[in-house]
Amino acid sequence: MTDSPSQRPGKRERLVEAAVRAFHEQGVEKTTLADIARAADVPLGNVYYYFRSKDLLVEAAVEAHCDRLTALTNRLDALPDPAARLKALIEGWVGQRETAARFGCPFGTLATELDKRDDGLDLAAAQVMRALLDWVERQFGELGRPDARALAVELVAAYQGMSVLTNILRDPGLMAAQGARLTSWIDALAGS
Amino acid sequence: MTDSPSQRPGKRERLVEAAVRAFHEQGVEKTTLADIARAADVPLGNVYYYFRSKDLLVEAAVEAHCDRLTALTNRLDALPDPAARLKALIEGWVGQRETAARFGCPFGTLATELDKRDDGLDLAAAQVMRALLDWVERQFGELGRPDARALAVELVAAYQGMSVLTNILRDPGLMAAQGARLTSWIDALAGS
DNA sequence: GTCTATACGCCGATAGAC
DNA sequence: GTCTATCGGCGTATAGAC
């Protein structure tokens, strides 16, 4: 609401976007409000008009990840069959392998960092992760697998794990190779 | 070296141990030198006699992880066959599932955090990760698998991924279930 | 609503007595 | 070698003019 008429996205939106990016690239703890303000082209003092504390900006960043996930799954739901949806999900991950090699999974690294903080935002992050698991589980369920939940955990864990390794070793090729493995794994499961 | 004779472990060792623990539980960025000094029962100012900067303490913590890994693989090498070694490795991971649920993988979360820092310690962390991958690869090689490296990446990534999910969802049961899956996966690979 | 200037606390690091 | 006291800088947050 309340976008001023003849301007680029409102300051609030710019701040959240800058925060998401900075948290991904530098981590929450190393990111200062000055960093975010500069990236969003908003004066430092003015940040506090939109977010009364840094924690509230972190919370907004988590919500942004949640929205992003919802948008993604909505797009994937347009695909005809569940196997295609899962493979498209993997393809999306692999497509981000260069930034993953540099900064890790945008959501995974954030959630991991939140688990070491005092704020209660780790719970919100867990909710988002559960939403992803639920969606993946639904796809495996539509494929007729009774062990859909376990397979969902296996797939998402494989992604998080290859993100960690890709990041630590700075090797996007690792994610490409593991992505290919997961894709043929989906094919094998769907074909059986 | 230079442990004073009739005393508990030297201050340097206590500081490193406290640092490893604090970095795991709170993260590097949130951990202050005062935290470490207190946990090690060393006066704050004295820390700088042993480590001229916080970065050097972080470096020492990475080296400690490296030593810990070497000690582990040495122990596992005493086991008769490679499949048993790999399953013992997994068993060790699962045995740590309660702390993993609370704080994640001690080394994975540290390495991930180092990747967002300016110091060059991410390279040292990558070396340690590579050492683990090399050892696991050797086991798969001894099992006669030509795709030993890919399997090693798959196993370690699975562990890192389930650590992330276990941590975010605060669910040690997830790691137990995935560990069981990996164990029977090893059995299937070794039996074929 | 917007922005500047600044208060205030915390933390890494140092000085220097013992 | 050990420890206390403290400096200096940075980062969150606020006060208050416009």
Coordinates of C-alpha atoms (C1' of nucleotides) in Angstrom, one line a residue:
Chain A
M1 CA 0.0 0.0 0.0
T2 CA 0.9 3.7 -0.3
D3 CA 3.3 3.7 -3.2
S4 CA 3.8 7.3 -4.1
P5 CA 2.5 7.7 -7.7
S6 CA 5.4 8.8 -10.0
Q7 CA 8.4 7.0 -8.3
R8 CA 10.3 3.8 -8.2
P9 CA 9.2 1.2 -5.6
G10 CA 8.5 2.7 -2.2
K11 CA 11.3 3.1 0.3
R12 CA 9.9 0.3 2.5
E13 CA 10.1 -2.2 -0.4
R14 CA 13.6 -1.0 -1.4
L15 CA 14.8 -1.4 2.2
V16 CA 13.5 -4.9 2.4
E17 CA 15.0 -5.9 -0.9
A18 CA 18.4 -4.4 0.1
A19 CA 18.2 -6.2 3.4
V20 CA 17.5 -9.6 1.8
R21 CA 20.4 -9.1 -0.5
A22 CA 22.8 -7.9 2.2
F23 CA 21.8 -10.6 4.7
H24 CA 22.5 -13.1 2.0
E25 CA 25.9 -11.7 0.9
Q26 CA 27.3 -10.6 4.3
G27 CA 25.1 -12.3 6.9
V28 CA 22.8 -10.6 9.3
E29 CA 25.3 -9.9 12.0
K30 CA 27.9 -8.2 9.7
T31 CA 25.3 -6.1 7.9
T32 CA 24.8 -2.7 9.4
L33 CA 21.7 -0.5 9.0
A34 CA 24.0 1.9 7.2
D35 CA 24.8 -0.8 4.6
I36 CA 21.1 -1.4 4.0
A37 CA 20.2 2.3 3.9
R38 CA 23.0 3.1 1.4
A39 CA 22.0 0.2 -0.9
A40 CA 18.4 1.2 -0.8
D41 CA 19.3 4.9 -1.2
V42 CA 17.5 5.9 1.9
P43 CA 19.1 8.2 4.6
L44 CA 20.1 6.2 7.6
G45 CA 17.9 8.0 10.1
N46 CA 14.9 7.5 7.9
V47 CA 15.2 3.7 8.1
Y48 CA 13.7 3.9 11.6
Y49 CA 10.5 5.5 10.3
Y50 CA 9.8 2.2 8.5
F51 CA 11.4 -0.3 10.9
R52 CA 11.7 0.6 14.5
S53 CA 14.6 -1.8 15.0
K54 CA 17.0 -4.0 13.1
D55 CA 15.1 -7.1 14.2
L56 CA 12.0 -5.9 12.5
L57 CA 14.0 -5.6 9.2
V58 CA 15.2 -9.2 9.7
E59 CA 11.6 -10.2 10.2
A60 CA 10.6 -8.5 7.0
A61 CA 13.4 -10.3 5.2
V62 CA 12.1 -13.6 6.4
E63 CA 8.6 -12.7 5.2
A64 CA 10.0 -11.7 1.8
H65 CA 11.6 -15.2 1.5
C66 CA 8.2 -16.6 2.4
D67 CA 6.5 -14.6 -0.3
R68 CA 9.2 -15.5 -2.8
L69 CA 8.6 -19.2 -2.0
T70 CA 4.9 -18.9 -2.4
A71 CA 5.3 -17.2 -5.8
L72 CA 7.6 -19.9 -6.9
T73 CA 5.4 -22.8 -6.0
N74 CA 2.4 -21.1 -7.5
R75 CA 4.3 -20.9 -10.8
L76 CA 5.4 -24.5 -10.6
D77 CA 1.8 -25.6 -9.8
A78 CA 0.9 -24.5 -13.4
L79 CA 3.0 -27.4 -14.7
P80 CA 1.0 -30.5 -15.7
D81 CA 2.6 -33.3 -13.6
P82 CA 4.3 -33.4 -10.3
A83 CA 7.6 -34.9 -11.6
A84 CA 7.9 -31.9 -14.0
R85 CA 7.3 -29.6 -11.1
L86 CA 10.0 -31.1 -8.9
K87 CA 12.5 -31.1 -11.8
A88 CA 11.7 -27.5 -12.5
L89 CA 12.3 -26.7 -8.8
I90 CA 15.7 -28.4 -9.0
E91 CA 16.5 -26.6 -12.3
G92 CA 15.8 -23.3 -10.5
W93 CA 18.2 -24.2 -7.8
V94 CA 20.9 -25.2 -10.2
G95 CA 20.3 -22.0 -12.1
Q96 CA 21.4 -20.1 -9.0
R97 CA 24.6 -22.1 -8.6
E98 CA 26.9 -19.2 -9.2
T99 CA 25.5 -17.1 -6.3
A100 CA 25.2 -20.3 -4.3
A101 CA 28.9 -20.8 -4.7
R102 CA 29.6 -17.3 -3.5
F103 CA 27.0 -16.9 -0.8
G104 CA 25.2 -20.2 -0.2
C105 CA 21.4 -20.8 -0.3
P106 CA 19.8 -17.4 0.3
F107 CA 17.3 -18.9 2.7
G108 CA 19.3 -21.7 4.3
T109 CA 22.2 -19.5 5.4
L110 CA 19.7 -16.9 6.8
A111 CA 17.8 -19.5 8.7
T112 CA 21.0 -21.0 10.0
E113 CA 22.1 -17.6 11.2
L114 CA 18.8 -16.9 12.9
D115 CA 19.1 -20.1 14.9
K116 CA 22.1 -18.5 16.7
R117 CA 20.3 -15.3 17.6
D118 CA 18.1 -14.4 20.5
D119 CA 15.1 -13.1 18.6
G120 CA 12.3 -15.6 18.0
L121 CA 12.7 -15.4 14.2
D122 CA 14.1 -18.9 14.0
L123 CA 10.5 -20.1 14.4
A124 CA 9.3 -18.0 11.5
A125 CA 12.2 -19.4 9.4
A126 CA 11.1 -22.9 10.4
Q127 CA 7.6 -22.2 9.2
V128 CA 8.9 -21.2 5.7
M129 CA 11.1 -24.4 5.6
R130 CA 8.1 -26.5 6.5
A131 CA 6.0 -24.8 3.8
L132 CA 8.6 -25.9 1.2
L133 CA 8.7 -29.4 2.6
D134 CA 4.9 -29.6 2.5
W135 CA 4.8 -28.5 -1.1
V136 CA 7.5 -31.1 -2.1
E137 CA 5.7 -33.7 -0.1
R138 CA 2.5 -33.0 -2.0
Q139 CA 4.3 -33.6 -5.3
F140 CA 5.6 -37.0 -4.1
G141 CA 2.2 -37.8 -2.8
E142 CA 0.7 -37.1 -6.3
L143 CA 3.3 -39.5 -7.7
G144 CA 1.7 -42.1 -5.5
R145 CA 4.6 -42.5 -3.0
P146 CA 3.4 -43.4 0.5
D147 CA 6.8 -42.2 1.9
A148 CA 6.3 -38.8 0.4
R149 CA 7.4 -36.9 3.6
A150 CA 10.7 -38.8 3.9
L151 CA 11.4 -38.2 0.2
A152 CA 10.6 -34.5 0.6
V153 CA 13.1 -34.3 3.5
E154 CA 15.6 -36.2 1.4
L155 CA 15.3 -33.8 -1.6
V156 CA 15.4 -30.6 0.4
A157 CA 18.2 -31.8 2.6
A158 CA 20.1 -32.8 -0.6
Y159 CA 19.7 -29.2 -1.8
Q160 CA 20.7 -27.6 1.4
G161 CA 23.7 -29.9 1.7
M162 CA 24.9 -29.3 -1.9
S163 CA 24.5 -25.6 -1.2
V164 CA 26.7 -25.8 1.8
L165 CA 29.4 -27.7 -0.1
T166 CA 29.1 -25.6 -3.2
N167 CA 29.5 -22.5 -1.0
I168 CA 32.4 -23.8 1.1
L169 CA 34.3 -25.2 -1.9
R170 CA 33.3 -22.3 -4.1
D171 CA 32.4 -24.8 -6.8
P172 CA 29.2 -24.3 -8.8
G173 CA 30.0 -27.4 -10.8
L174 CA 29.3 -29.4 -7.7
M175 CA 25.7 -28.1 -7.6
A176 CA 25.3 -28.8 -11.3
A177 CA 26.4 -32.4 -10.9
Q178 CA 24.3 -33.0 -7.8
G179 CA 21.3 -31.4 -9.5
A180 CA 21.6 -33.7 -12.4
R181 CA 21.7 -36.7 -10.0
L182 CA 18.6 -35.5 -8.3
T183 CA 16.8 -35.0 -11.6
S184 CA 17.4 -38.5 -12.8
W185 CA 16.4 -39.7 -9.3
I186 CA 13.1 -38.0 -9.8
D187 CA 12.8 -39.7 -13.2
A188 CA 13.5 -43.0 -11.7
L189 CA 10.9 -42.5 -8.9
A190 CA 8.2 -41.3 -11.3
G191 CA 8.9 -44.0 -13.9
S192 CA 8.6 -46.9 -11.4
Chain B
M1 CA 53.6 -26.9 23.9
T2 CA 54.7 -25.6 27.3
D3 CA 51.9 -27.0 29.5
S4 CA 52.7 -26.0 33.1
P5 CA 53.3 -29.2 35.1
S6 CA 50.7 -29.4 37.8
Q7 CA 47.7 -27.7 36.3
R8 CA 44.6 -28.3 34.1
P9 CA 45.2 -27.8 30.3
G10 CA 47.1 -24.7 29.4
K11 CA 45.3 -21.4 28.9
R12 CA 45.9 -21.5 25.2
E13 CA 44.2 -24.9 25.0
R14 CA 41.3 -23.7 27.2
L15 CA 40.8 -20.6 25.1
V16 CA 40.7 -22.6 21.8
E17 CA 38.3 -25.1 23.3
A18 CA 36.0 -22.3 24.6
A19 CA 36.2 -20.6 21.2
V20 CA 35.2 -23.7 19.3
R21 CA 32.3 -24.2 21.6
A22 CA 31.1 -20.5 21.6
F23 CA 31.5 -20.2 17.8
H24 CA 29.3 -23.3 17.4
E25 CA 26.6 -22.2 19.9
Q26 CA 26.5 -18.4 19.2
G27 CA 28.3 -18.0 15.9
V28 CA 31.6 -16.2 15.4
E29 CA 30.1 -12.7 15.0
K30 CA 28.0 -12.8 18.1
T31 CA 30.8 -14.3 20.2
T32 CA 32.9 -11.7 22.1
L33 CA 36.4 -12.2 23.4
A34 CA 34.9 -11.6 26.8
D35 CA 32.6 -14.6 26.3
I36 CA 35.5 -16.8 25.4
A37 CA 37.7 -15.5 28.2
R38 CA 35.0 -16.1 30.8
A39 CA 34.3 -19.6 29.6
A40 CA 38.0 -20.4 29.6
D41 CA 38.5 -18.7 33.0
V42 CA 41.1 -16.4 31.6
P43 CA 41.2 -12.7 32.3
L44 CA 40.1 -10.7 29.2
G45 CA 43.3 -8.7 28.7
N46 CA 45.3 -11.9 28.9
V47 CA 43.7 -13.4 25.9
Y48 CA 45.8 -11.1 23.7
Y49 CA 49.0 -12.6 25.1
Y50 CA 48.0 -15.9 23.3
F51 CA 46.1 -14.5 20.3
R52 CA 46.9 -11.1 19.0
S53 CA 43.5 -10.7 17.5
K54 CA 40.1 -12.3 17.3
D55 CA 40.9 -13.6 13.8
L56 CA 43.8 -15.6 15.1
L57 CA 41.4 -17.3 17.6
V58 CA 39.1 -18.1 14.7
E59 CA 42.0 -19.6 12.8
A60 CA 42.9 -21.7 15.8
A61 CA 39.3 -22.9 16.0
V62 CA 39.4 -24.0 12.4
E63 CA 42.7 -25.9 13.1
A64 CA 41.1 -27.5 16.1
H65 CA 38.3 -28.8 13.8
C66 CA 41.0 -30.1 11.4
D67 CA 42.7 -32.0 14.2
R68 CA 39.4 -33.4 15.4
L69 CA 38.6 -34.7 12.0
T70 CA 42.1 -36.3 11.7
A71 CA 41.6 -38.0 15.0
L72 CA 38.2 -39.3 14.0
T73 CA 39.3 -40.7 10.6
N74 CA 42.4 -42.3 12.3
R75 CA 40.1 -44.1 14.7
L76 CA 37.8 -45.2 11.9
D77 CA 40.7 -46.5 9.9
A78 CA 41.2 -49.1 12.6
L79 CA 37.9 -50.8 11.5
P80 CA 38.3 -53.7 9.1
D81 CA 36.2 -52.8 6.1
P82 CA 35.3 -49.5 4.4
A83 CA 31.6 -50.0 4.7
A84 CA 31.9 -50.4 8.4
R85 CA 34.0 -47.2 8.6
L86 CA 31.4 -45.2 6.6
K87 CA 28.6 -46.5 8.8
A88 CA 30.5 -45.7 11.9
L89 CA 31.0 -42.1 10.6
I90 CA 27.3 -41.8 10.1
E91 CA 26.6 -43.3 13.5
G92 CA 28.8 -40.6 15.0
W93 CA 26.9 -37.9 13.2
V94 CA 23.6 -39.3 14.4
G95 CA 24.9 -39.5 17.9
Q96 CA 25.4 -35.8 17.9
R97 CA 21.8 -35.1 16.7
E98 CA 20.7 -33.3 19.9
T99 CA 23.4 -30.6 19.6
A100 CA 22.9 -30.6 15.9
A101 CA 19.2 -29.8 16.4
R102 CA 20.2 -26.9 18.7
F103 CA 23.2 -25.5 16.9
G104 CA 23.7 -27.3 13.6
C105 CA 26.9 -29.1 12.4
P106 CA 29.8 -27.6 14.4
F107 CA 32.0 -27.4 11.3
G108 CA 29.4 -26.7 8.7
T109 CA 27.9 -23.7 10.4
L110 CA 31.4 -22.3 11.1
A111 CA 32.6 -22.7 7.5
T112 CA 29.3 -21.2 6.2
E113 CA 29.9 -18.2 8.5
L114 CA 33.5 -17.8 7.5
D115 CA 32.4 -17.6 3.9
K116 CA 30.7 -14.3 4.7
R117 CA 33.7 -12.8 6.4
D118 CA 36.7 -10.8 5.0
D119 CA 39.5 -12.9 6.5
G120 CA 40.9 -15.6 4.3
L121 CA 39.8 -18.4 6.7
D122 CA 37.2 -19.7 4.3
L123 CA 40.1 -21.2 2.4
A124 CA 41.3 -23.1 5.4
A125 CA 37.8 -24.3 6.0
A126 CA 37.6 -25.5 2.5
Q127 CA 40.7 -27.5 3.0
V128 CA 39.2 -29.3 6.0
M129 CA 36.1 -30.1 4.1
R130 CA 38.2 -31.4 1.2
A131 CA 40.0 -33.6 3.7
L132 CA 36.8 -35.2 4.8
L133 CA 35.6 -35.7 1.2
D134 CA 39.0 -37.3 0.4
W135 CA 38.7 -39.7 3.2
V136 CA 35.1 -40.7 2.3
E137 CA 36.1 -41.0 -1.3
R138 CA 38.9 -43.4 -0.3
Q139 CA 36.4 -45.6 1.4
F140 CA 34.1 -45.8 -1.6
G141 CA 37.1 -46.4 -3.7
E142 CA 38.0 -49.4 -1.6
L143 CA 34.5 -50.6 -2.1
G144 CA 35.4 -50.8 -5.8
R145 CA 33.2 -47.9 -6.9
P146 CA 34.5 -45.9 -9.9
D147 CA 32.2 -43.0 -9.0
A148 CA 33.8 -42.7 -5.5
R149 CA 34.2 -38.9 -5.5
A150 CA 30.5 -38.3 -6.5
L151 CA 29.4 -40.7 -3.9
A152 CA 31.5 -39.0 -1.3
V153 CA 30.0 -35.6 -2.2
E154 CA 26.6 -37.2 -2.0
L155 CA 27.2 -38.6 1.5
V156 CA 28.7 -35.5 2.9
A157 CA 26.1 -33.2 1.3
A158 CA 23.4 -35.4 2.7
Y159 CA 24.9 -35.0 6.2
Q160 CA 25.3 -31.2 5.8
G161 CA 21.7 -30.9 4.5
M162 CA 20.1 -33.0 7.2
S163 CA 22.1 -30.9 9.7
V164 CA 20.6 -27.7 8.3
L165 CA 17.1 -29.1 8.4
T166 CA 17.5 -30.7 11.8
N167 CA 18.8 -27.4 13.1
I168 CA 16.1 -25.2 11.5
L169 CA 13.3 -27.5 12.5
R170 CA 14.8 -28.3 15.9
D171 CA 14.1 -32.0 15.2
P172 CA 16.8 -34.5 16.1
G173 CA 14.4 -37.3 14.8
L174 CA 15.0 -36.0 11.3
M175 CA 18.7 -36.7 11.6
A176 CA 18.0 -40.1 13.1
A177 CA 15.7 -41.1 10.2
Q178 CA 18.0 -39.8 7.5
G179 CA 21.0 -41.4 9.1
A180 CA 19.2 -44.8 9.0
R181 CA 18.5 -44.2 5.3
L182 CA 22.2 -43.5 4.6
T183 CA 23.2 -46.5 6.6
S184 CA 21.1 -48.9 4.5
W185 CA 22.3 -47.0 1.4
I186 CA 25.8 -47.9 2.3
D187 CA 24.8 -51.5 2.8
A188 CA 23.2 -51.6 -0.6
L189 CA 26.2 -50.1 -2.2
A190 CA 28.6 -52.5 -0.4
G191 CA 26.5 -55.6 -1.0
S192 CA 26.1 -55.1 -4.8
Chain C
dG1 C1' 7.1 12.2 6.4
dT2 C1' 12.1 13.3 5.7
dC3 C1' 16.7 13.9 7.2
dT4 C1' 20.9 15.5 10.1
dA5 C1' 23.3 15.3 14.0
dT6 C1' 24.3 13.0 17.9
dA7 C1' 23.8 10.1 22.2
dC8 C1' 25.0 5.8 24.1
dG9 C1' 26.7 1.2 24.7
dC10 C1' 29.5 -2.5 23.4
dC11 C1' 33.6 -4.7 21.8
dG12 C1' 38.3 -5.3 20.0
dA13 C1' 42.5 -3.8 21.2
dT14 C1' 46.3 -1.5 24.0
dA15 C1' 49.1 0.5 27.8
dG16 C1' 51.4 -0.3 31.5
dA17 C1' 51.7 -1.9 36.5
dC18 C1' 53.0 -6.0 38.8
Chain D
dG1 C1' 53.8 -13.9 31.9
dT2 C1' 49.7 -12.0 34.2
dC3 C1' 46.1 -8.9 34.8
dT4 C1' 43.5 -4.1 35.3
dA5 C1' 42.0 -0.2 33.4
dT6 C1' 40.9 2.1 29.6
dC7 C1' 40.9 4.0 24.8
dG8 C1' 38.9 4.4 20.3
dG9 C1' 35.8 3.1 16.9
dC10 C1' 31.6 1.5 15.3
dG11 C1' 26.7 0.6 15.1
dT12 C1' 22.0 0.9 16.9
dA13 C1' 18.9 4.0 18.1
dT14 C1' 16.9 8.7 19.2
dA15 C1' 16.1 13.8 19.3
dG16 C1' 14.5 17.2 17.0
dA17 C1' 14.7 20.6 12.9
dC18 C1' 12.4 21.0 8.6

